[in-house]
Each structure stands twice: as C-alpha cells, then as structure tokens.
Coordinates of C-alpha atoms and ligand atoms in Angstrom, one line a residue:
M1247 CA -30.3 -49.4 41.0
V1248 CA -29.8 -48.6 37.6
T1249 CA -28.7 -45.4 39.2
K1250 CA -25.9 -46.9 40.7
V1251 CA -25.4 -49.6 37.5
G1252 CA -25.4 -45.9 35.4
I1253 CA -22.5 -44.2 37.4
G1254 CA -20.6 -47.2 38.3
H1255 CA -20.0 -48.6 34.5
Q1256 CA -19.4 -44.9 33.6
R1257 CA -16.8 -44.6 36.7
S1258 CA -14.8 -48.0 34.5
G1259 CA -15.5 -46.4 31.3
N1260 CA -13.9 -43.5 32.6
A1261 CA -10.9 -45.1 33.3
M1262 CA -10.6 -46.5 30.7
E1263 CA -10.8 -43.8 28.8
L1264 CA -8.6 -41.6 30.4
D1265 CA -6.1 -44.7 29.5
E1266 CA -6.8 -44.7 25.5
F1267 CA -6.1 -40.8 25.9
R1268 CA -3.0 -41.4 27.3
R1269 CA -2.0 -43.5 24.4
H1270 CA -3.9 -41.8 21.5
G1271 CA -2.5 -38.6 22.8
H1272 CA 1.1 -39.7 22.2
T1273 CA 0.5 -41.3 19.7
L1274 CA -1.3 -37.7 17.9
V1275 CA 1.4 -36.3 18.6
D1276 CA 3.9 -38.0 17.5
W1277 CA 1.9 -37.5 14.0
M1278 CA 1.9 -34.4 14.8
A1279 CA 5.5 -34.1 14.4
D1280 CA 6.1 -36.4 11.7
Y1281 CA 3.4 -34.4 9.4
L1282 CA 4.8 -30.4 10.0
A1283 CA 8.5 -33.0 9.6
A1284 CA 7.4 -33.4 6.4
V1285 CA 4.9 -31.3 5.0
E1286 CA 6.2 -31.0 2.0
R1287 CA 4.9 -34.0 0.8
H1288 CA 1.1 -32.7 0.3
P1289 CA 0.0 -30.5 -2.3
V1290 CA 0.0 -27.1 -0.5
R1291 CA -4.0 -26.5 -2.0
A1292 CA -5.9 -29.8 -1.8
K1293 CA -6.6 -31.0 -5.1
V1294 CA -10.4 -32.2 -4.8
R1295 CA -13.7 -31.2 -5.9
P1296 CA -16.2 -29.9 -4.7
G1297 CA -18.4 -32.8 -2.8
E1298 CA -16.2 -35.2 -2.9
I1299 CA -14.6 -35.2 0.8
A1300 CA -18.7 -35.0 1.9
A1301 CA -19.7 -38.2 -0.7
R1302 CA -16.9 -40.1 1.0
L1303 CA -18.6 -39.6 4.8
P1304 CA -21.5 -41.3 6.1
A1305 CA -24.8 -39.6 5.7
A1306 CA -25.7 -41.1 8.7
P1307 CA -24.0 -40.7 12.9
P1308 CA -22.9 -44.0 14.3
E1309 CA -25.3 -45.6 16.6
A1310 CA -22.1 -47.0 18.7
G1311 CA -19.0 -46.1 19.2
E1312 CA -15.6 -46.9 17.0
P1313 CA -12.5 -46.8 18.2
L1314 CA -10.5 -44.0 17.7
E1315 CA -8.0 -46.1 15.7
R1316 CA -10.4 -46.1 12.6
I1317 CA -11.4 -42.6 13.1
F1318 CA -8.2 -41.5 12.6
E1319 CA -8.0 -44.0 9.8
D1320 CA -10.4 -41.9 8.1
F1321 CA -8.9 -38.6 9.1
E1322 CA -6.3 -39.9 7.2
R1323 CA -7.5 -41.3 4.2
I1324 CA -11.1 -39.1 3.5
L1325 CA -10.3 -35.7 5.0
L1326 CA -6.3 -35.0 4.9
P1327 CA -6.4 -35.1 1.0
G1328 CA -8.9 -32.4 1.2
M1329 CA -7.7 -30.1 3.5
T1330 CA -5.2 -27.3 2.3
H1331 CA -1.7 -27.2 4.1
W1332 CA -1.5 -23.5 5.7
Q1333 CA 2.5 -24.8 7.4
H1334 CA 3.5 -25.9 4.3
P1335 CA 6.1 -24.0 3.5
S1336 CA 5.2 -22.5 0.1
F1337 CA 1.9 -21.1 0.8
F1338 CA 2.2 -18.1 -0.5
A1339 CA -2.0 -16.8 -0.3
Y1340 CA -3.9 -14.7 0.9
F1341 CA -2.0 -13.9 3.9
P1342 CA -0.2 -17.0 6.8
G1343 CA -2.4 -18.4 9.0
N1344 CA 0.8 -19.7 11.0
S1345 CA 0.6 -22.0 13.5
S1346 CA 3.8 -23.2 15.2
P1347 CA 4.5 -26.1 17.9
P1348 CA 4.5 -24.2 21.0
S1349 CA 1.3 -22.0 19.7
V1350 CA -0.5 -26.1 19.2
L1351 CA 1.0 -27.5 22.8
A1352 CA -0.9 -24.7 24.6
E1353 CA -4.2 -25.1 22.3
M1354 CA -3.4 -28.8 23.5
L1355 CA -3.9 -28.0 27.0
T1356 CA -6.3 -25.0 26.6
A1357 CA -9.3 -27.7 25.0
T1358 CA -8.7 -30.1 28.3
L1359 CA -8.7 -27.7 30.7
G1360 CA -11.9 -26.6 28.4
A1361 CA -12.7 -24.1 30.9
Q1362 CA -14.9 -21.3 29.5
C1363 CA -13.6 -17.8 30.1
M1364 CA -16.3 -15.5 30.0
L1365 CA -15.7 -13.8 33.8
W1366 CA -12.4 -13.2 36.1
Q1367 CA -14.6 -15.5 38.0
T1368 CA -15.1 -18.5 36.1
S1369 CA -11.2 -18.8 35.7
P1370 CA -8.9 -15.7 37.4
A1371 CA -5.6 -17.4 35.5
A1372 CA -7.3 -16.9 32.0
T1373 CA -8.2 -13.4 32.1
E1374 CA -4.7 -12.0 34.3
L1375 CA -2.9 -13.3 31.6
E1376 CA -4.9 -12.2 29.1
T1377 CA -4.5 -8.6 30.1
V1378 CA -0.8 -9.4 31.3
T1379 CA -0.1 -11.1 27.8
L1380 CA -2.2 -8.7 25.5
D1381 CA 0.1 -5.6 27.3
W1382 CA 3.3 -7.1 26.8
L1383 CA 2.1 -7.4 23.2
R1384 CA 1.4 -3.6 22.9
Q1385 CA 4.6 -3.4 24.0
M1386 CA 6.2 -5.6 21.1
I1387 CA 5.0 -3.3 18.9
G1388 CA 5.0 0.6 20.0
L1389 CA 1.6 0.8 20.9
P1390 CA 1.5 4.0 23.9
E1391 CA 0.5 3.3 27.4
G1392 CA -3.7 4.0 27.9
F1393 CA -4.4 0.9 25.5
A1394 CA -6.9 -1.8 26.9
G1395 CA -6.1 -5.3 25.3
V1396 CA -9.0 -8.0 24.8
I1397 CA -8.7 -11.2 22.4
Q1398 CA -11.4 -11.5 19.6
D1399 CA -11.9 -14.6 18.0
S1400 CA -11.7 -12.6 15.0
A1401 CA -10.3 -8.8 13.3
S1402 CA -13.8 -8.9 11.8
S1403 CA -15.1 -8.9 15.8
A1404 CA -12.9 -6.5 16.7
T1405 CA -14.2 -3.9 13.8
L1406 CA -17.4 -4.3 14.7
C1407 CA -17.1 -3.6 18.3
A1408 CA -15.1 -0.9 17.1
I1409 CA -17.9 0.4 15.0
L1410 CA -20.7 -0.4 17.5
V1411 CA -19.1 2.1 19.9
A1412 CA -18.4 4.7 17.0
R1413 CA -22.2 4.3 16.8
E1414 CA -23.2 4.8 20.1
R1415 CA -20.8 7.4 20.7
A1416 CA -22.0 9.4 17.6
T1417 CA -25.9 8.6 18.8
E1418 CA -24.8 9.5 22.8
W1419 CA -26.0 5.6 23.7
Q1420 CA -29.4 6.4 22.1
A1421 CA -28.6 3.4 19.0
N1422 CA -28.9 0.8 22.0
E1423 CA -31.3 2.1 23.4
A1424 CA -34.0 3.2 21.0
G1425 CA -33.1 1.8 18.3
L1426 CA -31.4 3.4 14.6
G1427 CA -34.8 4.5 13.7
A1428 CA -34.6 7.2 16.2
C1429 CA -31.1 8.6 15.7
L1430 CA -30.0 10.6 12.7
P1431 CA -28.1 9.0 9.5
L1432 CA -24.4 7.9 10.3
T1433 CA -21.7 7.8 7.9
F1434 CA -18.4 6.0 8.2
Y1435 CA -15.6 6.2 6.2
A1436 CA -12.9 3.7 5.1
S1437 CA -10.5 3.4 1.2
E1438 CA -11.2 1.3 -1.1
E1439 CA -8.9 -0.2 -0.6
A1440 CA -10.0 -1.0 3.0
H1441 CA -10.8 -5.6 4.3
S1442 CA -14.1 -6.0 3.2
S1443 CA -14.9 -6.4 7.4
S1444 CA -15.2 -2.8 7.6
E1445 CA -18.6 -3.3 5.2
K1446 CA -19.8 -6.5 6.7
A1447 CA -19.4 -4.5 10.2
V1448 CA -22.0 -1.3 8.7
K1449 CA -24.1 -4.1 7.6
I1450 CA -24.6 -6.0 10.9
A1451 CA -24.7 -3.0 12.6
G1452 CA -27.6 -1.8 11.2
L1453 CA -25.9 1.2 10.0
G1454 CA -26.3 0.6 6.1
R1455 CA -23.6 -0.2 3.5
G1456 CA -25.1 2.8 2.2
N1457 CA -23.5 4.9 4.6
L1458 CA -20.0 3.9 4.4
R1459 CA -17.9 5.9 1.7
L1460 CA -14.8 4.3 0.3
I1461 CA -12.2 7.1 0.2
P1462 CA -9.8 7.2 -2.9
T1463 CA -6.2 6.4 -2.4
D1464 CA -3.7 7.9 -3.4
A1465 CA -0.5 6.8 -6.2
D1466 CA 0.5 4.2 -2.9
F1467 CA -3.3 3.0 -2.4
A1468 CA -3.4 4.9 0.7
M1469 CA -6.1 6.8 1.7
R1470 CA -6.3 10.5 0.8
P1471 CA -7.0 12.7 3.9
D1472 CA -8.2 15.7 1.8
A1473 CA -10.7 13.4 0.1
L1474 CA -11.5 12.1 3.7
D1475 CA -11.9 15.5 5.3
A1476 CA -14.4 16.3 1.8
A1477 CA -16.4 13.5 2.9
V1478 CA -16.8 14.4 6.2
R1479 CA -17.4 17.9 5.5
A1480 CA -20.7 16.8 2.6
D1481 CA -21.7 14.8 5.0
R1482 CA -21.8 17.1 8.3
A1483 CA -23.4 19.6 5.2
A1484 CA -26.1 16.7 4.1
G1485 CA -27.4 16.6 8.0
R1486 CA -25.8 13.3 8.3
V1487 CA -23.6 12.6 11.6
P1488 CA -20.0 11.3 10.7
A1489 CA -19.2 8.2 13.3
G1490 CA -15.9 6.7 12.7
V1491 CA -13.3 5.9 10.6
V1492 CA -11.5 2.5 10.1
A1493 CA -8.0 3.4 8.7
S1494 CA -6.1 0.1 7.4
L1495 CA -2.0 -0.8 7.9
G1496 CA -1.3 -3.4 5.8
A1497 CA -5.0 -3.9 3.4
T1498 CA -5.4 -7.0 2.0
G1499 CA -5.0 -6.1 -1.5
V1500 CA -1.5 -5.0 -1.9
G1501 CA -0.7 -4.2 1.8
A1502 CA -1.9 0.1 1.6
V1503 CA -1.4 2.0 4.3
D1504 CA -3.0 4.8 5.2
P1505 CA -1.5 8.0 6.9
L1506 CA -2.8 7.7 10.7
R1507 CA -1.5 11.1 11.8
P1508 CA -3.4 13.4 8.7
I1509 CA -6.4 11.0 9.3
G1510 CA -6.9 11.1 13.0
A1511 CA -6.5 15.2 12.8
I1512 CA -9.4 14.9 10.6
C1513 CA -11.1 12.4 13.5
R1514 CA -10.1 14.5 16.2
E1515 CA -11.4 17.8 14.2
H1516 CA -14.6 16.3 13.8
G1517 CA -15.4 13.8 16.8
L1518 CA -15.1 10.8 14.6
Y1519 CA -13.9 7.6 16.6
L1520 CA -10.7 6.1 14.4
H1521 CA -10.5 2.1 14.3
V1522 CA -7.7 0.9 12.6
D1523 CA -7.5 -2.4 11.1
A1524 CA -4.0 -3.9 11.4
A1525 CA -5.0 -7.3 11.1
W1526 CA -1.8 -8.9 9.4
A1527 CA 0.7 -6.3 9.3
G1528 CA 0.4 -5.1 13.0
S1529 CA 2.9 -7.9 13.4
A1530 CA 5.2 -5.9 11.9
L1531 CA 5.3 -2.9 14.4
L1532 CA 7.3 -5.3 16.3
L1533 CA 10.2 -4.1 14.1
E1534 CA 11.3 -0.8 14.9
E1535 CA 11.7 0.3 11.2
Q1536 CA 8.1 -0.5 10.1
R1537 CA 6.9 1.6 13.7
W1538 CA 6.5 4.4 11.0
M1539 CA 3.0 3.4 10.3
I1540 CA 1.7 4.3 13.5
E1541 CA 3.4 7.5 13.6
G1542 CA 0.2 9.0 14.7
A1543 CA -1.0 6.4 17.5
E1544 CA -2.1 9.2 19.3
H1545 CA -5.0 9.8 17.4
I1546 CA -6.3 6.1 17.7
D1547 CA -9.7 4.2 19.4
S1548 CA -9.0 1.1 18.6
F1549 CA -6.5 -0.9 17.3
V1550 CA -6.3 -4.6 15.6
L1551 CA -4.0 -7.7 14.8
N1552 CA -4.3 -10.7 14.1
P1553 CA -1.6 -12.3 16.2
H1554 CA -3.4 -16.2 14.4
K1555 CA -1.6 -14.6 10.8
W1556 CA 2.0 -13.4 11.3
L1557 CA 2.9 -13.8 14.4
L1558 CA 3.1 -18.0 14.7
T1559 CA -0.6 -18.3 16.8
N1560 CA -3.4 -20.7 15.9
F1561 CA -6.4 -19.4 14.5
D1562 CA -8.1 -17.3 16.5
C1563 CA -6.7 -15.4 18.4
S1564 CA -6.7 -11.7 17.2
A1565 CA -5.6 -8.9 19.5
H1566 CA -7.9 -6.4 20.2
F1567 CA -6.4 -2.2 22.0
V1568 CA -8.9 0.0 23.1
R1569 CA -8.1 3.2 24.5
D1570 CA -11.7 3.5 26.0
P1571 CA -12.8 0.8 27.1
A1572 CA -15.4 1.9 29.5
A1573 CA -17.1 3.0 26.1
L1574 CA -16.2 -0.7 24.9
V1575 CA -18.1 -2.2 27.8
R1576 CA -21.2 0.2 28.0
T1577 CA -22.0 -0.8 24.4
L1578 CA -21.8 -4.2 24.7
S1579 CA -22.5 -5.2 28.6
I1580 CA -25.4 -6.9 30.1
L1581 CA -25.7 -8.0 33.2
P1582 CA -28.5 -10.6 33.8
P1583 CA -28.8 -12.0 37.6
F1584 CA -27.4 -15.2 36.0
L1585 CA -24.2 -13.7 35.2
Q1586 CA -23.1 -11.9 38.7
S1587 CA -20.2 -12.8 41.0
R1588 CA -19.2 -11.7 43.8
E1589 CA -15.9 -9.4 42.3
T1590 CA -18.6 -7.7 39.6
G1591 CA -17.2 -4.4 39.1
E1592 CA -14.0 -4.9 40.7
V1593 CA -12.1 -7.7 38.2
I1594 CA -12.7 -7.2 34.6
D1595 CA -15.1 -9.2 32.9
Y1596 CA -14.1 -10.2 29.0
R1597 CA -17.4 -11.5 29.0
D1598 CA -18.4 -7.7 28.3
W1599 CA -15.5 -6.5 25.9
S1600 CA -17.5 -8.9 23.0
I1601 CA -19.6 -9.8 21.2
P1602 CA -20.1 -13.6 22.0
L1603 CA -20.4 -14.3 26.1
G1604 CA -18.6 -17.7 26.4
R1605 CA -15.1 -17.3 25.1
R1606 CA -12.2 -19.9 25.2
F1607 CA -8.9 -19.5 27.2
R1608 CA -6.8 -18.3 23.9
A1609 CA -4.2 -16.1 26.1
L1610 CA -2.4 -19.1 26.5
K1611 CA -1.5 -20.0 23.1
L1612 CA -0.2 -16.4 22.6
W1613 CA 1.7 -16.0 25.7
F1614 CA 3.4 -19.4 25.1
V1615 CA 4.7 -18.5 21.4
I1616 CA 6.3 -15.1 23.1
R1617 CA 7.9 -17.2 25.7
S1618 CA 8.8 -19.7 23.9
Y1619 CA 10.5 -17.7 20.7
G1620 CA 11.6 -14.4 22.5
V1621 CA 10.3 -11.1 20.4
E1622 CA 13.7 -11.4 19.4
R1623 CA 13.5 -14.4 17.0
L1624 CA 9.8 -13.6 16.3
K1625 CA 11.6 -10.2 14.7
A1626 CA 14.4 -12.1 13.1
M1627 CA 11.4 -14.1 11.8
L1628 CA 9.2 -10.9 10.1
R1629 CA 13.0 -9.8 9.1
D1630 CA 13.5 -12.0 7.1
H1631 CA 10.1 -12.4 5.2
I1632 CA 10.6 -8.8 4.6
A1633 CA 13.8 -9.0 3.0
W1634 CA 13.2 -12.0 0.6
I1635 CA 10.0 -10.5 -0.5
A1636 CA 12.2 -7.5 -2.0
E1637 CA 15.0 -10.1 -3.6
L1638 CA 11.7 -11.7 -5.4
A1639 CA 10.7 -8.2 -6.9
G1640 CA 14.3 -8.0 -8.5
M1641 CA 13.8 -11.3 -9.4
I1642 CA 10.7 -10.5 -10.5
G1643 CA 12.5 -7.2 -12.5
A1644 CA 15.5 -9.2 -13.7
E1645 CA 12.5 -10.7 -16.5
A1646 CA 11.1 -8.9 -19.8
D1647 CA 8.3 -10.8 -19.7
F1648 CA 6.2 -10.2 -15.8
E1649 CA 5.7 -7.6 -14.4
L1650 CA 6.0 -5.8 -10.7
V1651 CA 2.6 -4.9 -10.7
T1652 CA 2.9 -3.3 -7.0
P1653 CA 6.5 -3.0 -4.9
P1654 CA 6.9 -5.0 -1.9
K1655 CA 5.1 -3.7 1.1
L1656 CA 6.0 -5.5 3.8
A1657 CA 6.1 -9.1 3.0
L1658 CA 3.4 -8.9 -0.5
L1659 CA 4.1 -7.6 -3.5
T1660 CA 1.9 -8.4 -6.2
F1661 CA 2.7 -9.3 -10.4
R1662 CA 1.6 -10.7 -13.4
Y1663 CA 2.9 -12.8 -16.8
R1664 CA 3.6 -10.0 -19.4
P1665 CA 4.5 -11.2 -22.1
R1666 CA 4.3 -9.2 -25.8
G1667 CA 1.2 -8.4 -28.1
L1668 CA -1.1 -8.8 -25.9
D1669 CA -4.0 -6.3 -24.2
D1670 CA -4.9 -6.3 -21.0
E1671 CA -8.5 -8.4 -21.3
A1672 CA -5.9 -11.1 -23.0
L1673 CA -3.2 -10.3 -20.0
D1674 CA -6.2 -10.5 -17.4
R1675 CA -7.6 -14.1 -18.9
L1676 CA -3.4 -15.5 -18.9
N1677 CA -2.8 -15.0 -15.5
E1678 CA -5.9 -16.3 -14.4
R1679 CA -4.7 -19.7 -16.2
L1680 CA -1.2 -19.4 -14.8
L1681 CA -2.5 -19.1 -11.4
H1682 CA -5.1 -22.3 -11.7
A1683 CA -2.3 -23.7 -13.7
L1684 CA 0.2 -23.4 -10.4
N1685 CA -2.4 -24.3 -7.8
D1686 CA -3.7 -27.1 -9.7
D1687 CA 0.3 -28.4 -9.8
G1688 CA 0.5 -28.0 -6.0
R1689 CA 4.0 -27.4 -5.4
I1690 CA 2.7 -23.9 -4.1
Y1691 CA -0.3 -21.7 -3.7
L1692 CA -1.0 -18.5 -4.6
T1693 CA -3.9 -16.2 -4.7
Q1694 CA -5.4 -13.6 -6.9
T1695 CA -6.3 -9.7 -6.5
R1696 CA -7.2 -6.5 -8.9
V1697 CA -5.3 -3.7 -9.1
R1698 CA -6.7 -1.0 -10.9
G1699 CA -8.7 -3.2 -12.5
R1700 CA -6.6 -5.7 -13.6
Y1701 CA -5.9 -8.4 -12.6
V1702 CA -3.0 -9.7 -11.1
I1703 CA -1.2 -12.5 -8.4
R1704 CA -0.7 -12.0 -4.6
F1705 CA 3.0 -13.5 -3.5
A1706 CA 3.0 -13.0 0.2
I1707 CA 5.5 -14.7 2.6
G1708 CA 5.0 -15.7 6.2
Q1709 CA 5.1 -19.1 6.7
L1710 CA 7.0 -20.1 9.3
Y1711 CA 8.9 -23.2 7.4
T1712 CA 9.4 -21.0 4.4
T1713 CA 13.2 -20.4 3.9
R1714 CA 14.4 -18.3 1.1
E1715 CA 15.5 -21.1 -1.0
H1716 CA 11.5 -21.3 -0.9
V1717 CA 10.8 -18.4 -2.6
A1718 CA 13.4 -18.7 -5.4
R1719 CA 12.6 -22.2 -6.1
A1720 CA 8.5 -20.5 -6.7
W1721 CA 9.9 -18.1 -9.0
Q1722 CA 11.3 -20.8 -11.5
V1723 CA 7.9 -23.1 -10.9
I1724 CA 6.0 -19.7 -12.0
T1725 CA 8.2 -18.7 -14.5
E1726 CA 8.4 -22.4 -16.0
S1727 CA 4.2 -22.7 -15.9
A1728 CA 4.0 -19.3 -18.0
R1729 CA 6.3 -19.9 -20.6
G1730 CA 4.8 -23.0 -21.0
L1731 CA 1.5 -21.8 -21.8
S1732 CA 0.4 -21.4 -25.0
V1733 CA -0.4 -17.1 -25.0
A1734 CA -3.4 -18.0 -27.5
T1735 CA -7.0 -17.1 -25.9
Ligands
LIG607 N1 -8.3 -7.1 7.4 C1 -7.3 -7.5 6.9 C2 -6.2 -6.5 6.4 C3 -7.2 -8.7 6.7 O1 -6.2 -8.9 5.8 C4 -8.3 -9.7 7.3 C5 -7.7 -10.7 6.7 O2 -7.2 -11.6 6.0 C6 -9.1 -9.1 7.9 C7 -9.4 -8.0 8.5 C8 -9.8 -10.4 8.6 O3 -9.4 -10.8 9.6 P1 -10.3 -12.2 10.4 O4 -10.4 -13.8 9.3 O5 -9.5 -12.3 11.3 O6 -11.6 -11.1 10.7

C-alpha cells in the first residue's frame, strides 16, 4: 500500500517536474543569452573577500524542497557577484577558458542524457563519436596518421597517464605488478618552463619529485637539447633509468616552445617516452603557419591539447593522442567481472584509457563546436588573436616607460611598467601593485609570472568575444592606471 502510494506520488510528481523543467529551461536559456550579451556589465574578476560568499549561504541544507525561482534568485543575488567572468571579452588572464553557444547547448544535452560512457556498451554512440571527432581534431592540427585519441578531463590527467605509461615501459611493466621498490630509480625530464602538472604527475606516479630534472632553457625559454642529452647521460652513468621527457609547446609562463626534432632524436636514441604538453598552443596548430611547432612529430609518443582553453569547447575537454594505445591500455586496464561485456576486446572501452572509470559524454560538445564553427572560423579567430597581440606589442614598444619583456608567442606576451630611476626590486613591487590595481578596478583581468626572476604581467588573448577594440582599451586602462600610481614604494 505504502509502495503503491509512493510510486503513484512519484509518477505524478515526475510529470509536474517535467513541465516545470521545460518552463525553467526556457527561462534559463533566455538568461544565458542575456548574460552573454551583457557580460561586460560585470567586473571581470569577482570583487569579493575570502569567506564573503560562504557567509551568505545557510550552514545547513533545507529539509523541504524549494521552488526553483527562489534557488535561482539566490544564484543571481549571492553567487553571481562571487563569479569571475571567464567569458568577459576583457579576460586576458591565465589562458582562456572558453565556452561557446554550441558547446553550451551540447553540454545541456549531455547533462540531460546523463550517460556514463565508460564502456562502448554503456553508450556506443559516445564512444564512436569520441573516436571520430578526435580523428577530425588530429587532422585539423596536422598530427600525422597513426595516433589514436581519447578525451581526458584535463591536461594534468593526460600528462599523468603519459608518465605512467613511460614508467611501465621503462620497468618492463613491473612497476604496476611489483611496485617501484622492485625497480631501479627512474628519471624524467621537462624544461624549467614546463607546467607544474609534470611535477604533479611524477609525484602522483610515486617517482619522486627529485627524479624530475628541470632542464635549462635557451634565450627563447625553450628546452636546450644539449642540456637534456647531458642530463640523460649523467643519469645513465649513475645507474638510474631515464624513462620519459615532457616537451612543452606553449609553456604557461611566457609561451615557450621546445624544439621537438632534436628532443625527439634524444628520446629515440635513449629509448625515452616523449609526451608533448600543448595544452594551450596545440589549438594554434590549426594554422598551417604554426605547424613548425610540430616539426619532429614522428618522434612523439603522446600529445595533449585542451579544446577547453582556446578552441571554444567548455571545460572540461582535453584531447589526448597516443601513438600506441595498447601501451596506455596495458598500463591502466583492470577488468573485474562486473565490467565485462559481450564486446570486450572487440571495441574501444575508453575506461581503460583514463584514470577515472566513469566518463561524461564530452565528445558531443567538441563535435557541436567543430561542426557549428567549421575549421575556417576557428582559424580566423586564432589568427585574429595572434595578430592583435602583435599590435599590442607595438603599442607597448612605443611607450618609453613600459617594457615588452617577452615578445608575442602566439597570443601571449609579457610586459612591465618601468618608469625611470627604480631598481629591479622596486619595479617588482610596483608591477605587483599595478596588477592588483587593475584587477581590483574590474574592467580588465590579467595575471603575472616571473621571467628570469623578475615580476612581469602576462597578457593572453583568447576569449571568443574579444575584439581588437577590447585590446586597445585594455592598453589604455593599463597605461592610465600605471601612471596614476605613486612610484614611491
Ligand atoms: N599545461 C599547460 C601548458 C597549461 O597552461 C596548463 C594550464 O593552464 C596545463 C597544462 C594544465 O591544464 P589542465 O587544467 O587541463 O590540467
């Protein structure tokens, strides 16, 4: 009796929920379009202090359900002021984290289907679309045939997978079996400019941070192959086992590009696994004129690029290409009886290609984006961003009290304010104050890095809604704010 009432109640409740869902869905899509149309009304970076948002939220959950109107009201009133607006056209911080209307719509479908795409069987279309779409992307970036793709949640995960494969190869698959205690110490190599995800991967893989060699860079911040070669030889001579290299195409600080051909030759000579972190710059490979970055691609074992950065696909979507998928599967595969299916072994089960078992249907948004924009429009956007950063470099160079610290690398440069008469420490402090002043102001958002020890401001263009005028206006805001600062420090 109770059960019957329960089921009946649930059924009628469900019907009501779907009507409400439809109504609220339409309202929310209207809100989304309005938000994007007027996103410039908001300060780019949230203007809140730590704890301010949490203090405005109830400490305990509601006992009874609340109407969506009220939840949404709180979203607008409490949460929105605490958001940093990554889709703001004056977002020049970090690297871009783009969404785009087709990608958002695909995410709505993905959420609605709610499919868990760990096995081919748990959604054949999701698996097969992932394979096909990633092969489209491989062709778009000029990566040679012979690579198989998988969508990871992040470049950090892809790099971890690559380090794990390198670890297994170098230990003849013994690390997984017997643990690292049974193996000789392994060493890995990345440049001093490499993203911190390499260090994190080495730590997680149990290899020890001390066994990651950060190879010095040349005047252009690229890994020095001679220094890599020397480090590998020194480790060999000391009885260690060099296992893998992470080369960066577009490292985060100033966009350094490591030379793949000589690095690859060293990897082949010493039997090292070569993973390429092109998380940001990989998108620029759509442009034929940027393909010089993958000269030497024949040496690559593993390659990651994030469509969730500069290719209009909502976070998270990280494209990971491997030359030998069997090695990745052998490293990560576990097959308990409850995950077997009739097709096991005959089809791709992407669960074996990533760290987590469960997988969202991420290929859908990438497919929507590529189809909706077409390769040509994506290329046009990338070319615009690269051209505008070159124009900005010209504007910086024209001002005597500013310094272009690193020239444009794709759509990234670094600069600093350099009024006369201040030493380097004073300039560091002044530029830090400038950055805080700019970001507190809210019209633009920038972040910092250090170049050869000195504090500099990064300027990265990559937002879908940015125009040339936004860049020019940002430069005006920067010069005015800088000259309005007192230089006494
Ligand atoms: N590699 C580079 C060069 C990056 O710039 C970043 C993030 O900005 C990452 C890796 C990490 O990316 P993810 O957040 O997808 O792990």
